[in-house]
Amino acid sequence: MHARAHDARAQTPSGLVMQRKLSNSAAIQTFNFHRSLLEDSARTNAYRAAIEDVVREGDVVADIGCGTGILAMFACRAGARRVYAIEEEAVIEIARELAHANGFDDRITFIAGSSLNAALPERVDVVVTETMGNNGLDEQIAGTIAHARDAFLKEGGTIIPRALEMIAAPVERSSFHERWPSSYGLDFSPVREHVVNLFHPLAIARSELLATPATMARVDAPAARGSAAWTITRDAMLSGIAVWFRAELTPSIAIANEPESELRCWKQSFFPIAAPRAVRAGEVVRAELQTFDGIEWVWRVDEETRTTLKGWPISV
């Protein structure tokens, strides 16, 4: 009875207006995040330059995770005949408005939903996506690209980014562990085991690095695994490993969110160890990191292993 009454109200003019208001409200909320991406001029200009280098007059382009549609509009300006802009968040409604305001709505076809479920009417010359998280893989970009290569891309087509690698270094961040035994005069130690079995978005300073960064993995498939060894450069307390990405958009254009990077919309991913431990200059620290498409993560620092699945910690 209540369901039928709700359905009936939804079909009235006032019900449709309310639905539209709710949809617009969700779009505005998600836009607050996407605004930070637009305001990161280093990121946006690098993608614009890559699109201008790659897209040719008459090309067909797929923009996966299009957000506000800015990359789709760059592709139109570069000469694309058709752009399929795929987005599963409500911000796609703002993207439609922006495309119309800029005169591109006749060339951009918006598709609401996940690219994994999308069907395009034609193969594309170029796939472009900016779905990198703080460590590169935590927004499932590897699986997204693997699917797009098989489902959307023409033979000999181009993907932006063309290569992705994860870079890491051991760090000293004593404040991370110090906050969990007690806060506000209360005992928070029971949550500590959960906290150290998660990776965290942190803005790491260069001064916190304990060794020269090294590449842990070059990613070309959803399942990624890598390792690295570092020689510690000073006596310190090891807190964990910081991981970031370097994305090669074209052979001559790359972006990286290393500590204190000019890219402002990303931090780094911090993979903690259970408790800080003393390390000395000249000591070698080894770490391994593996993930399946940014969903399940396992990291080992020397002999200690941590793992998390979809943000839920798992003790091993």
PDB file of C-alpha atoms in Angstrom:
ATOM      1  CA  MET A   1       0.000   0.000   0.000  1.00  0.00           C
ATOM      2  CA  HIS A   2       2.734   2.430   0.991  1.00  0.00           C
ATOM      3  CA  ALA A   3       4.831   1.451  -2.032  1.00  0.00           C
ATOM      4  CA  ARG A   4       1.903   2.097  -4.403  1.00  0.00           C
ATOM      5  CA  ALA A   5       1.216   5.449  -2.757  1.00  0.00           C
ATOM      6  CA  HIS A   6       4.882   6.403  -3.090  1.00  0.00           C
ATOM      7  CA  ASP A   7       4.887   5.415  -6.772  1.00  0.00           C
ATOM      8  CA  ALA A   8       1.754   7.464  -7.380  1.00  0.00           C
ATOM      9  CA  ARG A   9       3.268  10.543  -5.744  1.00  0.00           C
ATOM     10  CA  ALA A  10       6.406  10.140  -7.829  1.00  0.00           C
ATOM     11  CA  GLN A  11       4.330  10.452 -10.996  1.00  0.00           C
ATOM     12  CA  THR A  12       2.671  13.724  -9.970  1.00  0.00           C
ATOM     13  CA  PRO A  13       4.252  17.011 -11.086  1.00  0.00           C
ATOM     14  CA  SER A  14       5.290  17.798  -7.507  1.00  0.00           C
ATOM     15  CA  GLY A  15       6.801  14.315  -7.179  1.00  0.00           C
ATOM     16  CA  LEU A  16       8.831  14.761 -10.349  1.00  0.00           C
ATOM     17  CA  VAL A  17      10.048  18.162  -9.149  1.00  0.00           C
ATOM     18  CA  MET A  18      11.131  16.622  -5.852  1.00  0.00           C
ATOM     19  CA  GLN A  19      12.975  13.830  -7.660  1.00  0.00           C
ATOM     20  CA  ARG A  20      14.762  16.410  -9.813  1.00  0.00           C
ATOM     21  CA  LYS A  21      15.726  18.458  -6.743  1.00  0.00           C
ATOM     22  CA  LEU A  22      17.105  15.374  -5.009  1.00  0.00           C
ATOM     23  CA  SER A  23      19.063  14.434  -8.130  1.00  0.00           C
ATOM     24  CA  ASN A  24      20.480  17.941  -8.459  1.00  0.00           C
ATOM     25  CA  SER A  25      21.385  17.951  -4.757  1.00  0.00           C
ATOM     26  CA  ALA A  26      23.372  14.726  -5.180  1.00  0.00           C
ATOM     27  CA  ALA A  27      25.085  16.179  -8.253  1.00  0.00           C
ATOM     28  CA  ILE A  28      26.120  19.299  -6.325  1.00  0.00           C
ATOM     29  CA  GLN A  29      27.464  17.213  -3.445  1.00  0.00           C
ATOM     30  CA  THR A  30      29.630  15.128  -5.759  1.00  0.00           C
ATOM     31  CA  PHE A  31      30.691  18.272  -7.627  1.00  0.00           C
ATOM     32  CA  ASN A  32      32.384  19.550  -4.463  1.00  0.00           C
ATOM     33  CA  PHE A  33      34.872  16.692  -4.865  1.00  0.00           C
ATOM     34  CA  HIS A  34      35.266  17.150  -8.603  1.00  0.00           C
ATOM     35  CA  ARG A  35      35.842  20.866  -8.108  1.00  0.00           C
ATOM     36  CA  SER A  36      39.106  20.018  -6.341  1.00  0.00           C
ATOM     37  CA  LEU A  37      40.160  18.095  -9.461  1.00  0.00           C
ATOM     38  CA  LEU A  38      39.340  21.050 -11.697  1.00  0.00           C
ATOM     39  CA  GLU A  39      41.290  23.375  -9.420  1.00  0.00           C
ATOM     40  CA  ASP A  40      44.389  21.189  -9.719  1.00  0.00           C
ATOM     41  CA  SER A  41      45.804  22.929 -12.776  1.00  0.00           C
ATOM     42  CA  ALA A  42      48.900  20.691 -12.988  1.00  0.00           C
ATOM     43  CA  ARG A  43      46.720  17.590 -13.280  1.00  0.00           C
ATOM     44  CA  THR A  44      44.181  19.120 -15.636  1.00  0.00           C
ATOM     45  CA  ASN A  45      46.713  20.774 -17.947  1.00  0.00           C
ATOM     46  CA  ALA A  46      48.730  17.554 -18.205  1.00  0.00           C
ATOM     47  CA  TYR A  47      45.643  15.632 -19.322  1.00  0.00           C
ATOM     48  CA  ARG A  48      44.682  18.418 -21.724  1.00  0.00           C
ATOM     49  CA  ALA A  49      48.134  18.326 -23.316  1.00  0.00           C
ATOM     50  CA  ALA A  50      48.003  14.523 -23.586  1.00  0.00           C
ATOM     51  CA  ILE A  51      44.582  14.603 -25.247  1.00  0.00           C
ATOM     52  CA  GLU A  52      45.725  17.279 -27.685  1.00  0.00           C
ATOM     53  CA  ASP A  53      48.742  15.102 -28.562  1.00  0.00           C
ATOM     54  CA  VAL A  54      46.749  11.911 -29.074  1.00  0.00           C
ATOM     55  CA  VAL A  55      43.259  12.734 -30.369  1.00  0.00           C
ATOM     56  CA  ARG A  56      43.001  13.341 -34.103  1.00  0.00           C
ATOM     57  CA  GLU A  57      40.276  14.909 -36.238  1.00  0.00           C
ATOM     58  CA  GLY A  58      37.391  12.461 -36.561  1.00  0.00           C
ATOM     59  CA  ASP A  59      38.471  10.166 -33.716  1.00  0.00           C
ATOM     60  CA  VAL A  60      36.007   8.393 -31.448  1.00  0.00           C
ATOM     61  CA  VAL A  61      36.889   8.620 -27.749  1.00  0.00           C
ATOM     62  CA  ALA A  62      35.717   6.929 -24.541  1.00  0.00           C
ATOM     63  CA  ASP A  63      36.125   8.994 -21.358  1.00  0.00           C
ATOM     64  CA  ILE A  64      35.731   6.628 -18.411  1.00  0.00           C
ATOM     65  CA  GLY A  65      34.823   8.201 -15.097  1.00  0.00           C
ATOM     66  CA  CYS A  66      34.173  11.486 -16.882  1.00  0.00           C
ATOM     67  CA  GLY A  67      33.225  13.474 -13.782  1.00  0.00           C
ATOM     68  CA  THR A  68      32.443  17.019 -14.907  1.00  0.00           C
ATOM     69  CA  GLY A  69      33.145  16.042 -18.512  1.00  0.00           C
ATOM     70  CA  ILE A  70      36.194  18.265 -18.839  1.00  0.00           C
ATOM     71  CA  LEU A  71      38.332  15.603 -20.536  1.00  0.00           C
ATOM     72  CA  ALA A  72      35.486  14.787 -22.917  1.00  0.00           C
ATOM     73  CA  MET A  73      35.272  18.469 -23.843  1.00  0.00           C
ATOM     74  CA  PHE A  74      39.051  18.621 -24.350  1.00  0.00           C
ATOM     75  CA  ALA A  75      38.679  15.678 -26.741  1.00  0.00           C
ATOM     76  CA  CYS A  76      35.977  17.526 -28.683  1.00  0.00           C
ATOM     77  CA  ARG A  77      38.199  20.585 -28.976  1.00  0.00           C
ATOM     78  CA  ALA A  78      40.990  18.331 -30.255  1.00  0.00           C
ATOM     79  CA  GLY A  79      38.721  17.161 -33.082  1.00  0.00           C
ATOM     80  CA  ALA A  80      36.887  14.081 -31.794  1.00  0.00           C
ATOM     81  CA  ARG A  81      33.833  13.192 -33.857  1.00  0.00           C
ATOM     82  CA  ARG A  82      32.148  11.439 -30.934  1.00  0.00           C
ATOM     83  CA  VAL A  83      32.949  11.058 -27.227  1.00  0.00           C
ATOM     84  CA  TYR A  84      31.271   8.469 -25.015  1.00  0.00           C
ATOM     85  CA  ALA A  85      31.454   9.923 -21.501  1.00  0.00           C
ATOM     86  CA  ILE A  86      30.787   7.284 -18.837  1.00  0.00           C
ATOM     87  CA  GLU A  87      30.146   8.199 -15.206  1.00  0.00           C
ATOM     88  CA  GLU A  88      28.368   6.365 -12.384  1.00  0.00           C
ATOM     89  CA  GLU A  89      28.034   9.296  -9.971  1.00  0.00           C
ATOM     90  CA  ALA A  90      25.382  12.019  -9.960  1.00  0.00           C
ATOM     91  CA  VAL A  91      27.936  14.576 -11.180  1.00  0.00           C
ATOM     92  CA  ILE A  92      27.087  13.351 -14.699  1.00  0.00           C
ATOM     93  CA  GLU A  93      24.098  15.734 -14.576  1.00  0.00           C
ATOM     94  CA  ILE A  94      26.462  18.675 -14.160  1.00  0.00           C
ATOM     95  CA  ALA A  95      28.627  17.282 -16.964  1.00  0.00           C
ATOM     96  CA  ARG A  96      25.602  17.335 -19.278  1.00  0.00           C
ATOM     97  CA  GLU A  97      24.942  20.988 -18.408  1.00  0.00           C
ATOM     98  CA  LEU A  98      28.571  21.948 -18.992  1.00  0.00           C
ATOM     99  CA  ALA A  99      28.658  20.161 -22.342  1.00  0.00           C
ATOM    100  CA  HIS A 100      25.528  22.022 -23.418  1.00  0.00           C
ATOM    101  CA  ALA A 101      26.875  25.381 -22.208  1.00  0.00           C
ATOM    102  CA  ASN A 102      30.070  24.857 -24.205  1.00  0.00           C
ATOM    103  CA  GLY A 103      28.372  23.640 -27.388  1.00  0.00           C
ATOM    104  CA  PHE A 104      29.562  20.024 -27.225  1.00  0.00           C
ATOM    105  CA  ASP A 105      26.328  18.219 -26.377  1.00  0.00           C
ATOM    106  CA  ASP A 106      25.885  17.195 -30.014  1.00  0.00           C
ATOM    107  CA  ARG A 107      29.176  15.255 -29.920  1.00  0.00           C
ATOM    108  CA  ILE A 108      29.240  13.894 -26.347  1.00  0.00           C
ATOM    109  CA  THR A 109      27.050  10.923 -25.503  1.00  0.00           C
ATOM    110  CA  PHE A 110      26.715  10.552 -21.734  1.00  0.00           C
ATOM    111  CA  ILE A 111      26.293   7.065 -20.277  1.00  0.00           C
ATOM    112  CA  ALA A 112      25.279   6.786 -16.624  1.00  0.00           C
ATOM    113  CA  GLY A 113      26.721   3.782 -14.822  1.00  0.00           C
ATOM    114  CA  SER A 114      29.882   1.731 -14.594  1.00  0.00           C
ATOM    115  CA  SER A 115      32.012   1.263 -17.682  1.00  0.00           C
ATOM    116  CA  LEU A 116      32.119  -2.437 -16.809  1.00  0.00           C
ATOM    117  CA  ASN A 117      28.416  -2.623 -17.669  1.00  0.00           C
ATOM    118  CA  ALA A 118      28.418  -0.198 -20.608  1.00  0.00           C
ATOM    119  CA  ALA A 119      27.913  -1.184 -24.241  1.00  0.00           C
ATOM    120  CA  LEU A 120      29.129   1.240 -26.905  1.00  0.00           C
ATOM    121  CA  PRO A 121      27.705   1.237 -30.433  1.00  0.00           C
ATOM    122  CA  GLU A 122      31.187   1.434 -31.972  1.00  0.00           C
ATOM    123  CA  ARG A 123      34.841   0.841 -31.168  1.00  0.00           C
ATOM    124  CA  VAL A 124      36.894   3.847 -30.102  1.00  0.00           C
ATOM    125  CA  ASP A 125      40.274   5.187 -31.173  1.00  0.00           C
ATOM    126  CA  VAL A 126      41.186   6.528 -27.746  1.00  0.00           C
ATOM    127  CA  VAL A 127      40.315   5.576 -24.168  1.00  0.00           C
ATOM    128  CA  VAL A 128      41.051   8.236 -21.558  1.00  0.00           C
ATOM    129  CA  THR A 129      40.547   7.834 -17.839  1.00  0.00           C
ATOM    130  CA  GLU A 130      41.665   9.636 -14.722  1.00  0.00           C
ATOM    131  CA  THR A 131      40.678   7.120 -12.080  1.00  0.00           C
ATOM    132  CA  MET A 132      43.915   6.983 -10.109  1.00  0.00           C
ATOM    133  CA  GLY A 133      43.745   7.067  -6.345  1.00  0.00           C
ATOM    134  CA  ASN A 134      46.523   8.139  -4.012  1.00  0.00           C
ATOM    135  CA  ASN A 135      48.601   5.028  -4.712  1.00  0.00           C
ATOM    136  CA  GLY A 136      47.471   4.732  -8.318  1.00  0.00           C
ATOM    137  CA  LEU A 137      45.402   1.572  -8.026  1.00  0.00           C
ATOM    138  CA  ASP A 138      42.951   2.259  -5.199  1.00  0.00           C
ATOM    139  CA  GLU A 139      40.190   3.436  -7.565  1.00  0.00           C
ATOM    140  CA  GLN A 140      40.398   0.202  -9.584  1.00  0.00           C
ATOM    141  CA  ILE A 141      42.013   1.795 -12.644  1.00  0.00           C
ATOM    142  CA  ALA A 142      43.802  -1.421 -13.655  1.00  0.00           C
ATOM    143  CA  GLY A 143      40.576  -3.362 -14.034  1.00  0.00           C
ATOM    144  CA  THR A 144      38.907  -0.411 -15.735  1.00  0.00           C
ATOM    145  CA  ILE A 145      41.630  -0.183 -18.365  1.00  0.00           C
ATOM    146  CA  ALA A 146      41.835  -3.949 -18.906  1.00  0.00           C
ATOM    147  CA  HIS A 147      38.086  -4.081 -19.567  1.00  0.00           C
ATOM    148  CA  ALA A 148      38.119  -0.995 -21.800  1.00  0.00           C
ATOM    149  CA  ARG A 149      40.987  -2.400 -23.872  1.00  0.00           C
ATOM    150  CA  ASP A 150      38.989  -5.552 -24.577  1.00  0.00           C
ATOM    151  CA  ALA A 151      35.484  -4.107 -24.847  1.00  0.00           C
ATOM    152  CA  PHE A 152      35.898  -0.640 -26.383  1.00  0.00           C
ATOM    153  CA  LEU A 153      39.272  -0.030 -28.023  1.00  0.00           C
ATOM    154  CA  LYS A 154      40.039  -0.498 -31.710  1.00  0.00           C
ATOM    155  CA  GLU A 155      43.086  -2.543 -32.627  1.00  0.00           C
ATOM    156  CA  GLY A 156      46.022  -0.151 -32.531  1.00  0.00           C
ATOM    157  CA  GLY A 157      44.085   2.350 -30.391  1.00  0.00           C
ATOM    158  CA  THR A 158      45.559   4.468 -27.610  1.00  0.00           C
ATOM    159  CA  ILE A 159      44.947   4.507 -23.860  1.00  0.00           C
ATOM    160  CA  ILE A 160      45.616   7.518 -21.632  1.00  0.00           C
ATOM    161  CA  PRO A 161      47.425   6.795 -19.337  1.00  0.00           C
ATOM    162  CA  ARG A 162      49.632   4.399 -21.295  1.00  0.00           C
ATOM    163  CA  ALA A 163      51.620   3.205 -18.254  1.00  0.00           C
ATOM    164  CA  LEU A 164      51.358   3.311 -14.483  1.00  0.00           C
ATOM    165  CA  GLU A 165      53.838   2.498 -11.756  1.00  0.00           C
ATOM    166  CA  MET A 166      53.758   2.472  -7.974  1.00  0.00           C
ATOM    167  CA  ILE A 167      56.641   4.150  -6.155  1.00  0.00           C
ATOM    168  CA  ALA A 168      57.345   3.825  -2.442  1.00  0.00           C
ATOM    169  CA  ALA A 169      59.673   4.688   0.410  1.00  0.00           C
ATOM    170  CA  PRO A 170      59.878   3.897   4.127  1.00  0.00           C
ATOM    171  CA  VAL A 171      58.746   6.781   6.343  1.00  0.00           C
ATOM    172  CA  GLU A 172      58.860   8.041   9.898  1.00  0.00           C
ATOM    173  CA  ARG A 173      55.410   9.278  11.022  1.00  0.00           C
ATOM    174  CA  SER A 174      55.426   8.779  14.797  1.00  0.00           C
ATOM    175  CA  SER A 175      52.236  10.779  15.291  1.00  0.00           C
ATOM    176  CA  PHE A 176      50.248   8.126  13.412  1.00  0.00           C
ATOM    177  CA  HIS A 177      50.737   5.461  16.075  1.00  0.00           C
ATOM    178  CA  GLU A 178      50.855   7.839  19.040  1.00  0.00           C
ATOM    179  CA  ARG A 179      47.246   8.943  18.632  1.00  0.00           C
ATOM    180  CA  TRP A 180      45.677   5.487  19.112  1.00  0.00           C
ATOM    181  CA  PRO A 181      46.528   4.323  22.665  1.00  0.00           C
ATOM    182  CA  SER A 182      44.466   7.212  24.081  1.00  0.00           C
ATOM    183  CA  SER A 183      42.488  10.175  22.843  1.00  0.00           C
ATOM    184  CA  TYR A 184      40.386  12.675  24.778  1.00  0.00           C
ATOM    185  CA  GLY A 185      41.391  10.902  27.965  1.00  0.00           C
ATOM    186  CA  LEU A 186      39.879   7.593  26.787  1.00  0.00           C
ATOM    187  CA  ASP A 187      41.474   4.233  25.963  1.00  0.00           C
ATOM    188  CA  PHE A 188      41.435   3.670  22.173  1.00  0.00           C
ATOM    189  CA  SER A 189      43.889   0.777  22.118  1.00  0.00           C
ATOM    190  CA  PRO A 190      41.247  -1.811  21.000  1.00  0.00           C
ATOM    191  CA  VAL A 191      40.983  -0.112  17.584  1.00  0.00           C
ATOM    192  CA  ARG A 192      44.720   0.037  17.019  1.00  0.00           C
ATOM    193  CA  GLU A 193      44.902  -3.434  15.442  1.00  0.00           C
ATOM    194  CA  HIS A 194      42.201  -2.427  12.972  1.00  0.00           C
ATOM    195  CA  VAL A 195      43.879   0.879  12.131  1.00  0.00           C
ATOM    196  CA  VAL A 196      47.239  -0.701  11.324  1.00  0.00           C
ATOM    197  CA  ASN A 197      45.517  -3.193   9.005  1.00  0.00           C
ATOM    198  CA  LEU A 198      44.327  -0.373   6.752  1.00  0.00           C
ATOM    199  CA  PHE A 199      46.178   1.983   4.441  1.00  0.00           C
ATOM    200  CA  HIS A 200      45.530   5.680   4.938  1.00  0.00           C
ATOM    201  CA  PRO A 201      45.569   8.844   2.789  1.00  0.00           C
ATOM    202  CA  LEU A 202      48.262  11.086   4.253  1.00  0.00           C
ATOM    203  CA  ALA A 203      50.222  14.061   2.984  1.00  0.00           C
ATOM    204  CA  ILE A 204      53.783  12.844   3.483  1.00  0.00           C
ATOM    205  CA  ALA A 205      56.601  15.387   3.733  1.00  0.00           C
ATOM    206  CA  ARG A 206      59.912  14.742   2.017  1.00  0.00           C
ATOM    207  CA  SER A 207      61.590  15.124   5.403  1.00  0.00           C
ATOM    208  CA  GLU A 208      59.684  12.028   6.600  1.00  0.00           C
ATOM    209  CA  LEU A 209      61.224   9.758   3.944  1.00  0.00           C
ATOM    210  CA  LEU A 210      63.901   7.450   5.307  1.00  0.00           C
ATOM    211  CA  ALA A 211      65.393   6.339   1.981  1.00  0.00           C
ATOM    212  CA  THR A 212      65.491   7.123  -1.708  1.00  0.00           C
ATOM    213  CA  PRO A 213      62.117   6.188  -3.279  1.00  0.00           C
ATOM    214  CA  ALA A 214      62.010   3.061  -5.430  1.00  0.00           C
ATOM    215  CA  THR A 215      59.575   1.637  -7.966  1.00  0.00           C
ATOM    216  CA  MET A 216      57.622  -1.246  -6.418  1.00  0.00           C
ATOM    217  CA  ALA A 217      55.498  -2.288  -9.393  1.00  0.00           C
ATOM    218  CA  ARG A 218      54.752  -1.450 -13.013  1.00  0.00           C
ATOM    219  CA  VAL A 219      51.098  -2.132 -13.530  1.00  0.00           C
ATOM    220  CA  ASP A 220      49.584  -3.616 -16.679  1.00  0.00           C
ATOM    221  CA  ALA A 221      46.917  -5.933 -15.224  1.00  0.00           C
ATOM    222  CA  PRO A 222      44.376  -5.872 -12.377  1.00  0.00           C
ATOM    223  CA  ALA A 223      46.542  -8.220 -10.307  1.00  0.00           C
ATOM    224  CA  ALA A 224      49.660  -6.318  -9.320  1.00  0.00           C
ATOM    225  CA  ARG A 225      52.558  -7.385  -7.144  1.00  0.00           C
ATOM    226  CA  GLY A 226      55.850  -5.715  -6.455  1.00  0.00           C
ATOM    227  CA  SER A 227      58.705  -5.412  -4.016  1.00  0.00           C
ATOM    228  CA  ALA A 228      61.533  -3.074  -3.179  1.00  0.00           C
ATOM    229  CA  ALA A 229      64.501  -2.750  -0.851  1.00  0.00           C
ATOM    230  CA  TRP A 230      65.786   0.517   0.577  1.00  0.00           C
ATOM    231  CA  THR A 231      68.941   1.493   2.411  1.00  0.00           C
ATOM    232  CA  ILE A 232      67.973   3.706   5.350  1.00  0.00           C
ATOM    233  CA  THR A 233      69.709   7.087   5.205  1.00  0.00           C
ATOM    234  CA  ARG A 234      69.436   8.145   8.879  1.00  0.00           C
ATOM    235  CA  ASP A 235      68.686   6.799  12.338  1.00  0.00           C
ATOM    236  CA  ALA A 236      64.929   7.033  12.877  1.00  0.00           C
ATOM    237  CA  MET A 237      61.734   5.263  13.894  1.00  0.00           C
ATOM    238  CA  LEU A 238      60.177   3.346  10.984  1.00  0.00           C
ATOM    239  CA  SER A 239      56.380   3.800  10.930  1.00  0.00           C
ATOM    240  CA  GLY A 240      55.448   2.238   7.591  1.00  0.00           C
ATOM    241  CA  ILE A 241      55.680   2.639   3.839  1.00  0.00           C
ATOM    242  CA  ALA A 242      54.385   5.546   1.759  1.00  0.00           C
ATOM    243  CA  VAL A 243      53.192   4.679  -1.755  1.00  0.00           C
ATOM    244  CA  TRP A 244      52.337   6.966  -4.661  1.00  0.00           C
ATOM    245  CA  PHE A 245      52.050   6.706  -8.445  1.00  0.00           C
ATOM    246  CA  ARG A 246      53.657   7.877 -11.637  1.00  0.00           C
ATOM    247  CA  ALA A 247      51.324   7.843 -14.636  1.00  0.00           C
ATOM    248  CA  GLU A 248      52.734   8.153 -18.145  1.00  0.00           C
ATOM    249  CA  LEU A 249      49.982   9.826 -20.142  1.00  0.00           C
ATOM    250  CA  THR A 250      51.982   9.924 -23.384  1.00  0.00           C
ATOM    251  CA  PRO A 251      55.645   9.176 -24.128  1.00  0.00           C
ATOM    252  CA  SER A 252      56.464  12.804 -23.301  1.00  0.00           C
ATOM    253  CA  ILE A 253      53.885  13.677 -20.601  1.00  0.00           C
ATOM    254  CA  ALA A 254      53.753  12.161 -17.111  1.00  0.00           C
ATOM    255  CA  ILE A 255      52.329  13.070 -13.728  1.00  0.00           C
ATOM    256  CA  ALA A 256      53.354  11.847 -10.280  1.00  0.00           C
ATOM    257  CA  ASN A 257      52.004  12.592  -6.815  1.00  0.00           C
ATOM    258  CA  GLU A 258      55.240  12.145  -4.902  1.00  0.00           C
ATOM    259  CA  PRO A 259      55.510  13.905  -1.520  1.00  0.00           C
ATOM    260  CA  GLU A 260      55.167  17.702  -1.885  1.00  0.00           C
ATOM    261  CA  SER A 261      54.197  17.304  -5.539  1.00  0.00           C
ATOM    262  CA  GLU A 262      52.602  20.188  -7.437  1.00  0.00           C
ATOM    263  CA  LEU A 263      49.575  17.910  -7.915  1.00  0.00           C
ATOM    264  CA  ARG A 264      47.175  19.114  -5.237  1.00  0.00           C
ATOM    265  CA  CYS A 265      44.228  16.707  -5.471  1.00  0.00           C
ATOM    266  CA  TRP A 266      46.155  13.624  -4.356  1.00  0.00           C
ATOM    267  CA  LYS A 267      47.945  12.695  -1.168  1.00  0.00           C
ATOM    268  CA  GLN A 268      49.967   9.493  -0.703  1.00  0.00           C
ATOM    269  CA  SER A 269      48.887   6.117   0.694  1.00  0.00           C
ATOM    270  CA  PHE A 270      50.462   5.193   4.017  1.00  0.00           C
ATOM    271  CA  PHE A 271      50.779   1.476   4.760  1.00  0.00           C
ATOM    272  CA  PRO A 272      51.603   1.191   8.476  1.00  0.00           C
ATOM    273  CA  ILE A 273      53.432  -1.449  10.435  1.00  0.00           C
ATOM    274  CA  ALA A 274      52.034  -2.661  13.767  1.00  0.00           C
ATOM    275  CA  ALA A 275      54.277  -0.408  15.858  1.00  0.00           C
ATOM    276  CA  PRO A 276      57.183   1.918  15.102  1.00  0.00           C
ATOM    277  CA  ARG A 277      60.616   0.361  15.346  1.00  0.00           C
ATOM    278  CA  ALA A 278      64.091   1.804  15.396  1.00  0.00           C
ATOM    279  CA  VAL A 279      66.173   1.660  12.222  1.00  0.00           C
ATOM    280  CA  ARG A 280      69.734   2.815  11.703  1.00  0.00           C
ATOM    281  CA  ALA A 281      71.491   4.458   8.793  1.00  0.00           C
ATOM    282  CA  GLY A 282      72.747   1.801   6.396  1.00  0.00           C
ATOM    283  CA  GLU A 283      70.130  -0.770   7.433  1.00  0.00           C
ATOM    284  CA  VAL A 284      68.172  -2.413   4.595  1.00  0.00           C
ATOM    285  CA  VAL A 285      64.371  -2.489   4.782  1.00  0.00           C
ATOM    286  CA  ARG A 286      62.415  -4.697   2.396  1.00  0.00           C
ATOM    287  CA  ALA A 287      58.742  -4.561   1.523  1.00  0.00           C
ATOM    288  CA  GLU A 288      56.303  -6.396  -0.715  1.00  0.00           C
ATOM    289  CA  LEU A 289      52.939  -5.128  -1.887  1.00  0.00           C
ATOM    290  CA  GLN A 290      50.236  -6.915  -3.800  1.00  0.00           C
ATOM    291  CA  THR A 291      46.659  -6.097  -4.749  1.00  0.00           C
ATOM    292  CA  PHE A 292      43.855  -7.318  -6.902  1.00  0.00           C
ATOM    293  CA  ASP A 293      42.491  -4.265  -8.700  1.00  0.00           C
ATOM    294  CA  GLY A 294      42.793  -2.025  -5.667  1.00  0.00           C
ATOM    295  CA  ILE A 295      40.248  -4.066  -3.689  1.00  0.00           C
ATOM    296  CA  GLU A 296      42.289  -6.596  -1.750  1.00  0.00           C
ATOM    297  CA  TRP A 297      45.687  -5.495  -0.456  1.00  0.00           C
ATOM    298  CA  VAL A 298      48.506  -7.354   1.256  1.00  0.00           C
ATOM    299  CA  TRP A 299      51.704  -5.663   2.372  1.00  0.00           C
ATOM    300  CA  ARG A 300      54.744  -7.092   4.069  1.00  0.00           C
ATOM    301  CA  VAL A 301      57.487  -4.982   5.657  1.00  0.00           C
ATOM    302  CA  ASP A 302      60.401  -7.235   6.482  1.00  0.00           C
ATOM    303  CA  GLU A 303      58.632 -10.150   8.228  1.00  0.00           C
ATOM    304  CA  GLU A 304      55.394  -8.425   9.222  1.00  0.00           C
ATOM    305  CA  THR A 305      52.302  -8.891   7.041  1.00  0.00           C
ATOM    306  CA  ARG A 306      49.140  -6.744   6.930  1.00  0.00           C
ATOM    307  CA  THR A 307      46.090  -7.173   4.740  1.00  0.00           C
ATOM    308  CA  THR A 308      42.766  -5.486   4.040  1.00  0.00           C
ATOM    309  CA  LEU A 309      39.772  -6.304   1.846  1.00  0.00           C
ATOM    310  CA  LYS A 310      37.529  -3.488   0.606  1.00  0.00           C
ATOM    311  CA  GLY A 311      38.576  -1.324   3.535  1.00  0.00           C
ATOM    312  CA  TRP A 312      37.965  -4.031   6.162  1.00  0.00           C
ATOM    313  CA  PRO A 313      41.052  -5.157   8.092  1.00  0.00           C
ATOM    314  CA  ILE A 314      41.931  -8.839   8.233  1.00  0.00           C
ATOM    315  CA  SER A 315      44.460 -10.275  10.658  1.00  0.00           C
ATOM    316  CA  VAL A 316      46.857 -12.862   9.250  1.00  0.00           C
TER     317      VAL A 316
END
